[in-house]
XYZ file of C-alpha atoms in Angstrom:
422
model
C 0.031 0.048 0.038
C 1.217 3.378 -0.919
C 2.128 5.768 1.794
C 0.989 9.422 1.999
C 2.838 12.304 3.352
C 1.229 13.933 6.448
C 2.198 17.447 5.606
C 0.212 17.144 2.404
C -2.630 16.146 4.535
C -2.150 19.019 6.909
C -2.146 21.555 4.262
C -5.712 20.984 3.261
C -7.012 24.168 4.862
C -8.995 25.361 1.966
C -11.191 22.212 1.935
C -14.687 22.140 3.273
C -16.622 19.347 4.790
C -18.924 18.454 1.939
C -17.956 21.658 1.410
C -18.231 25.302 1.785
C -18.345 27.747 4.565
C -20.882 30.623 4.825
C -18.196 33.159 5.355
C -16.408 32.580 1.969
C -19.035 31.350 -0.428
C -21.542 33.464 -2.377
C -23.795 31.284 -4.530
C -25.847 34.173 -6.026
C -24.153 33.800 -9.320
C -24.874 30.006 -9.681
C -28.206 29.400 -11.462
C -30.036 26.949 -9.130
C -33.550 27.902 -10.482
C -33.933 25.053 -12.703
C -33.640 22.474 -9.850
C -34.786 19.884 -9.039
C -33.216 17.993 -11.916
C -32.656 14.280 -12.521
C -29.276 13.077 -13.461
C -28.697 11.691 -17.027
C -29.025 8.015 -17.098
C -28.719 4.947 -19.625
C -29.558 1.355 -18.838
C -26.595 -0.357 -16.975
C -28.019 -4.002 -17.416
C -31.346 -5.772 -17.906
C -32.158 -8.417 -15.344
C -35.128 -10.732 -15.642
C -36.701 -8.021 -17.819
C -35.998 -5.192 -15.433
C -33.802 -2.274 -16.406
C -31.159 -1.367 -13.971
C -30.120 2.152 -14.604
C -26.443 3.508 -14.226
C -27.579 5.409 -11.225
C -27.023 5.308 -7.528
C -25.343 8.601 -7.486
C -26.281 10.350 -4.446
C -25.175 7.937 -1.717
C -22.799 10.763 -0.739
C -22.008 14.185 -2.096
C -19.596 17.076 -1.937
C -18.710 20.283 -3.545
C -15.681 20.922 -5.450
C -13.259 22.697 -3.071
C -12.556 25.703 -5.125
C -15.025 25.867 -8.190
C -18.460 26.964 -7.374
C -21.371 25.073 -8.881
C -19.281 21.921 -9.282
C -19.997 18.783 -7.329
C -18.984 15.168 -6.802
C -21.576 12.412 -6.102
C -20.697 8.748 -5.465
C -22.616 5.398 -5.829
C -22.681 2.735 -3.207
C -21.605 -0.940 -3.863
C -23.921 -1.371 -6.713
C -27.422 -2.750 -7.583
C -28.469 -5.547 -5.305
C -31.314 -7.383 -3.747
C -31.636 -9.353 -0.427
C -31.038 -13.077 -0.672
C -30.493 -15.797 1.932
C -27.603 -14.802 4.124
C -26.523 -11.912 1.979
C -27.381 -10.051 -1.186
C -27.540 -10.689 -4.963
C -25.367 -8.411 -6.942
C -27.309 -7.756 -10.187
C -24.005 -6.601 -11.764
C -21.285 -8.435 -9.942
C -18.306 -6.672 -11.311
C -19.917 -3.093 -10.824
C -17.326 -0.612 -9.663
C -18.262 2.096 -7.155
C -18.116 5.323 -9.170
C -17.720 9.021 -8.483
C -19.553 11.376 -10.853
C -18.166 14.971 -11.325
C -20.592 17.409 -12.620
C -21.569 21.158 -12.655
C -24.402 23.386 -12.988
C -23.763 25.060 -16.239
C -24.745 28.657 -17.286
C -28.140 27.504 -18.393
C -28.786 26.163 -14.909
C -28.621 22.363 -16.162
C -26.695 19.562 -14.755
C -23.726 18.751 -16.953
C -21.611 15.712 -16.398
C -17.880 16.311 -16.491
C -16.594 12.922 -15.985
C -16.930 9.682 -14.203
C -14.180 8.268 -11.864
C -14.159 4.554 -11.008
C -12.581 3.513 -7.706
C -9.373 1.347 -7.881
C -7.088 -0.761 -5.767
C -3.644 0.375 -5.099
C -2.464 -1.342 -8.320
C -4.777 0.675 -10.349
C -7.310 -2.151 -11.125
C -11.025 -1.330 -10.742
C -12.584 -2.571 -7.462
C -15.936 -4.122 -7.034
C -18.711 -3.414 -4.323
C -18.653 -7.020 -3.183
C -17.883 -7.677 0.515
C -14.343 -7.962 2.111
C -13.013 -11.303 3.418
C -12.776 -12.148 7.014
C -10.137 -10.043 8.756
C -10.301 -7.229 6.135
C -13.558 -5.721 6.922
C -16.199 -8.538 6.564
C -19.744 -7.878 7.585
C -20.623 -11.679 7.384
C -22.717 -11.081 4.244
C -22.510 -13.557 1.451
C -22.320 -12.254 -2.203
C -24.443 -14.098 -4.800
C -24.937 -13.616 -8.580
C -28.427 -13.383 -10.148
C -28.629 -17.198 -10.390
C -27.870 -17.586 -6.715
C -24.267 -18.570 -7.203
C -21.752 -17.484 -4.450
C -19.302 -14.800 -5.625
C -15.719 -14.199 -4.371
C -15.012 -11.566 -1.797
C -13.038 -8.562 -2.701
C -9.996 -7.401 -0.533
C -10.601 -3.959 -1.753
C -14.402 -3.988 -2.107
C -16.240 -1.046 -0.891
C -19.818 -0.145 -0.065
C -19.085 3.494 -0.375
C -21.590 5.834 1.223
C -19.844 9.282 1.473
C -17.236 11.375 -0.273
C -14.943 14.414 0.536
C -13.076 16.256 -2.151
C -9.837 17.695 -0.921
C -7.985 20.717 -2.180
C -5.087 18.702 -3.455
C -7.460 16.904 -5.766
C -7.802 13.644 -3.812
C -10.887 12.200 -2.405
C -11.778 10.698 0.946
C -14.559 7.890 1.095
C -16.105 6.126 3.891
C -18.157 2.872 3.560
C -20.466 0.301 5.389
C -18.019 -2.720 5.282
C -15.002 -2.222 7.561
C -16.118 0.546 8.186
C -13.212 1.863 6.175
C -12.166 5.428 5.407
C -10.245 5.198 2.166
C -8.141 7.817 0.584
C -8.157 8.024 -3.225
C -6.026 9.991 -5.737
C -7.582 12.267 -8.412
C -7.928 9.137 -10.739
C -9.658 7.046 -7.941
C -6.529 4.929 -7.150
C -6.534 3.857 -3.447
C -3.673 5.577 -1.386
C -4.615 4.493 2.193
C -7.343 2.478 3.925
C -8.019 3.341 7.543
C -10.066 0.715 9.471
C -10.849 -0.174 13.124
C -8.135 -1.795 15.171
C -8.232 -5.533 14.470
C -9.109 -5.068 10.771
C -6.025 -5.804 8.682
C -5.631 -3.020 6.142
C -3.261 -0.413 7.115
C -1.324 1.185 10.140
C -3.508 4.084 10.818
C -6.603 3.065 12.766
C -10.114 3.896 13.968
C -11.336 2.710 17.468
C -12.021 -0.999 17.594
C -15.605 -0.659 18.697
C -16.491 0.745 15.235
C -16.076 -2.767 13.745
C -19.288 -3.658 15.613
C -21.288 -1.586 13.259
C -24.386 -3.337 11.939
C -24.112 -4.992 8.491
C -25.136 -2.491 5.789
C -25.245 0.486 8.372
C -21.545 1.425 8.752
C -20.066 5.006 8.279
C -22.918 6.342 6.227
C -21.811 9.990 6.298
C -18.491 11.583 6.322
C -17.132 15.266 5.847
C -14.012 17.447 6.338
C -13.767 20.533 8.564
C -13.452 23.792 6.733
C -9.948 24.090 8.202
C -9.043 20.894 6.342
C -7.772 19.330 9.393
C -10.371 16.728 10.477
C -12.633 14.006 8.954
C -15.986 13.702 10.758
C -17.902 10.394 10.185
C -21.449 9.430 11.245
C -22.429 5.848 11.875
C -25.729 5.083 10.325
C -27.495 3.391 13.232
C -27.049 1.988 16.684
C -24.043 -0.401 16.549
C -24.270 -3.958 17.936
C -22.281 -3.523 20.961
C -21.609 -5.773 22.707
C -23.951 -7.803 20.561
C -27.126 -7.457 18.589
C -29.410 -8.794 21.390
C -28.121 -6.514 24.045
C -27.675 -3.291 22.033
C -31.138 -2.059 23.291
C -30.653 1.800 23.087
C -31.760 2.049 19.407
C -31.894 5.768 19.429
C -28.001 6.051 20.106
C -25.364 6.256 17.360
C -21.898 7.616 17.193
C -19.976 10.380 15.430
C -16.142 9.918 15.177
C -13.549 12.337 14.280
C -10.149 11.737 12.690
C -7.160 14.180 12.827
C -5.589 13.946 9.473
C -2.062 14.884 10.624
C -1.978 12.857 13.849
C -4.320 10.120 13.495
C -5.990 10.927 16.678
C -9.761 10.017 17.034
C -12.599 11.320 19.181
C -16.069 9.858 19.532
C -19.453 11.634 20.281
C -22.935 10.312 21.023
C -25.839 11.264 18.773
C -29.408 10.895 19.787
C -31.700 10.054 17.027
C -35.414 11.149 17.284
C -36.497 7.915 15.884
C -34.937 4.459 16.424
C -34.782 1.013 14.852
C -35.175 1.617 11.128
C -34.146 5.329 11.294
C -30.736 6.364 9.856
C -28.191 9.086 10.122
C -27.133 9.280 6.462
C -24.850 12.226 5.765
C -23.083 15.218 7.336
C -21.772 18.563 6.022
C -20.011 21.377 7.830
C -21.045 24.739 8.617
C -18.030 25.499 10.648
C -15.197 23.367 12.362
C -17.556 22.373 15.165
C -21.130 22.950 13.645
C -22.587 20.557 11.100
C -25.843 19.556 9.382
C -26.921 15.858 9.383
C -29.624 13.818 7.769
C -32.106 11.825 9.837
C -34.395 9.718 7.683
C -36.550 6.541 7.706
C -37.059 3.977 4.922
C -40.414 5.330 3.728
C -41.250 7.361 0.741
C -41.757 10.884 1.623
C -45.144 10.975 0.090
C -46.312 7.894 2.322
C -45.378 9.538 5.679
C -41.616 9.206 5.586
C -39.302 11.209 7.887
C -36.600 13.206 5.872
C -35.183 15.817 8.062
C -31.815 17.647 8.519
C -30.520 18.790 11.933
C -28.046 21.267 12.982
C -25.675 19.893 15.435
C -22.762 21.129 17.394
C -19.828 19.199 18.825
C -18.914 21.921 21.379
C -19.797 20.778 24.903
C -20.368 17.224 23.862
C -18.475 14.414 25.749
C -15.663 12.585 23.967
C -16.770 8.843 24.741
C -13.767 7.091 23.362
C -12.409 5.849 26.779
C -8.900 5.232 27.535
C -8.460 2.019 25.564
C -9.038 2.299 21.868
C -8.489 -1.384 21.528
C -11.352 -2.338 23.615
C -13.794 -3.914 21.298
C -16.857 -2.758 23.429
C -15.489 0.668 23.840
C -16.145 2.858 26.979
C -18.452 1.263 29.525
C -20.586 2.725 32.302
C -21.733 0.493 35.263
C -20.219 -2.383 33.353
C -22.658 -1.823 30.484
C -21.787 -0.617 26.954
C -23.137 2.820 25.703
C -25.502 0.989 23.419
C -26.732 -1.170 26.368
C -27.389 1.891 28.561
C -30.354 4.249 28.746
C -30.195 7.986 28.070
C -30.798 8.396 31.858
C -27.843 6.358 32.651
C -25.677 7.962 30.197
C -26.673 11.467 31.477
C -26.044 10.374 35.111
C -22.641 9.500 34.167
C -21.981 12.910 33.055
C -21.805 12.225 29.260
C -23.398 14.749 26.929
C -24.506 14.023 23.431
C -24.064 16.532 20.661
C -26.737 19.382 20.693
C -29.200 19.348 17.960
C -31.900 21.519 16.478
C -34.282 21.040 13.422
C -32.750 22.832 10.233
C -35.427 21.577 7.717
C -38.185 19.139 7.231
C -37.993 18.336 3.541
C -41.485 16.566 3.438
C -43.176 19.604 5.052
C -41.218 22.053 3.121
C -40.983 20.760 -0.461
C -43.114 17.605 -0.413
C -39.963 15.451 -0.758
C -40.986 12.054 -2.187
C -38.020 9.836 -2.311
C -37.161 7.318 0.149
C -33.367 7.246 0.451
C -32.384 10.911 1.177
C -28.612 10.358 1.518
C -26.440 13.301 0.247
C -26.075 16.886 1.587
C -23.885 19.734 0.709
C -24.015 23.013 2.620
C -23.643 25.921 0.072
C -23.422 28.857 2.509
C -25.951 31.598 2.938
C -28.385 28.949 4.535
C -28.734 26.992 1.305
C -28.422 23.292 1.187
C -28.015 20.922 -1.843
C -29.729 17.712 -1.270
C -29.399 14.313 -3.289
C -31.148 10.869 -3.092
C -29.974 7.323 -3.772
C -32.199 5.903 -6.319
C -31.031 2.254 -6.070
C -30.227 1.977 -9.664
C -33.971 2.235 -10.271
C -34.671 -1.188 -8.777
C -35.772 -2.694 -5.488
C -36.324 -6.079 -3.932
C -39.536 -8.043 -4.931
C -39.293 -9.984 -1.729
C -37.807 -13.156 -3.286
C -34.465 -11.833 -3.983
C -35.317 -10.574 -7.493
C -35.316 -6.883 -8.888
C -38.471 -5.012 -9.668
C -38.733 -1.377 -10.786
C -38.386 1.072 -7.857
C -41.573 3.259 -8.478
C -42.279 6.630 -6.722
C -45.714 6.109 -5.328
C -46.613 9.832 -5.797
C -45.833 10.215 -9.545
C -45.657 6.511 -10.659
C -42.297 7.120 -12.201
C -39.046 5.055 -11.634
C -36.896 6.626 -8.854
C -33.983 8.502 -10.311
C -31.135 10.364 -8.662
C -32.258 14.069 -8.420
C -30.484 17.239 -7.147
C -32.451 19.848 -5.043
C -31.525 23.073 -3.398
C -33.443 24.298 -0.321
C -33.265 27.006 2.166
C -32.649 26.091 5.775
C -33.254 27.632 9.200
């Protein structure tokens, strides 16, 4: 694995966390009046008579660090359906991909290029799960016919993206969970994983390996000073195990200092629980952020699609003294995920503060189910993106069917909106 020079990381002071700071960005010269707009699509494959579109762009989003009106969006691991002990990969060799686009002078979405993610040798990766010891979630990968597929050492279920000022990208995923550094061409430079996951020398706390399968580090951004990555775990982790992790409104935020590798952890209290997700994060300042909370329902069918403003100032670092401890910090011999909020408060541990910034269903009648990407544009404006699942969903038997928006009857497709927030 190639090494990176820490001074290069430290210099990224011009970057923003899914970017842009209210103090240095003026978006009045960007024509957002034609939004919402769908991304352009073609057919990726046809499976059992169902068209799979080359979509998925919107699992994560970030702004270009210096060019206003330009953005990057990323896919997840590829089109799939639930099957037996894992998932069917409808296009087994699909490569997670970054799309670079801009809002042109006419106010239309214009694709600049696609960047496929690659291993350190420059070969395209897949979205298939990692083997045991390298970030395995225990999921088995199958092809459309139900045959078991091989694992991929460098496979990624990518869910968020940060564009740095030096032209490189940081991507987080739901497998390891990993934070992976890619060069401008999408070639892996470094893979940062929890202690005990064999991918590289710089590490995240061991407890993060107890993320729920398919609910790892769903969101990530960079602070405007370029010094720190901030990642959000999607849901309550299985600490110490699935049966005992009873506080289903508790999830974690982790910070990673790019120069020193030091990490901190903070608690986030979801309004809902169980099926609710914390999906993406974008920075307002070095301590204040916006985060997505959503459920799995379509907005037009009572779904929750909200953005909250949070602040790390005053929140407790719950890392504990031993980052190698697989169950993390404990109180009264119980893990944080086992503890009630009353027990956590009594122990003097404070979660991040939060206030509602926007309810998308109430404000714009947002109809998508997977609201997964946000970029703060400054001036209280927010770009939002959805994951369209490549236009397909599960028919309940491991086969694909078209993913239809109930309000319009159209196939769900990745769409960019811009909204005002409080």
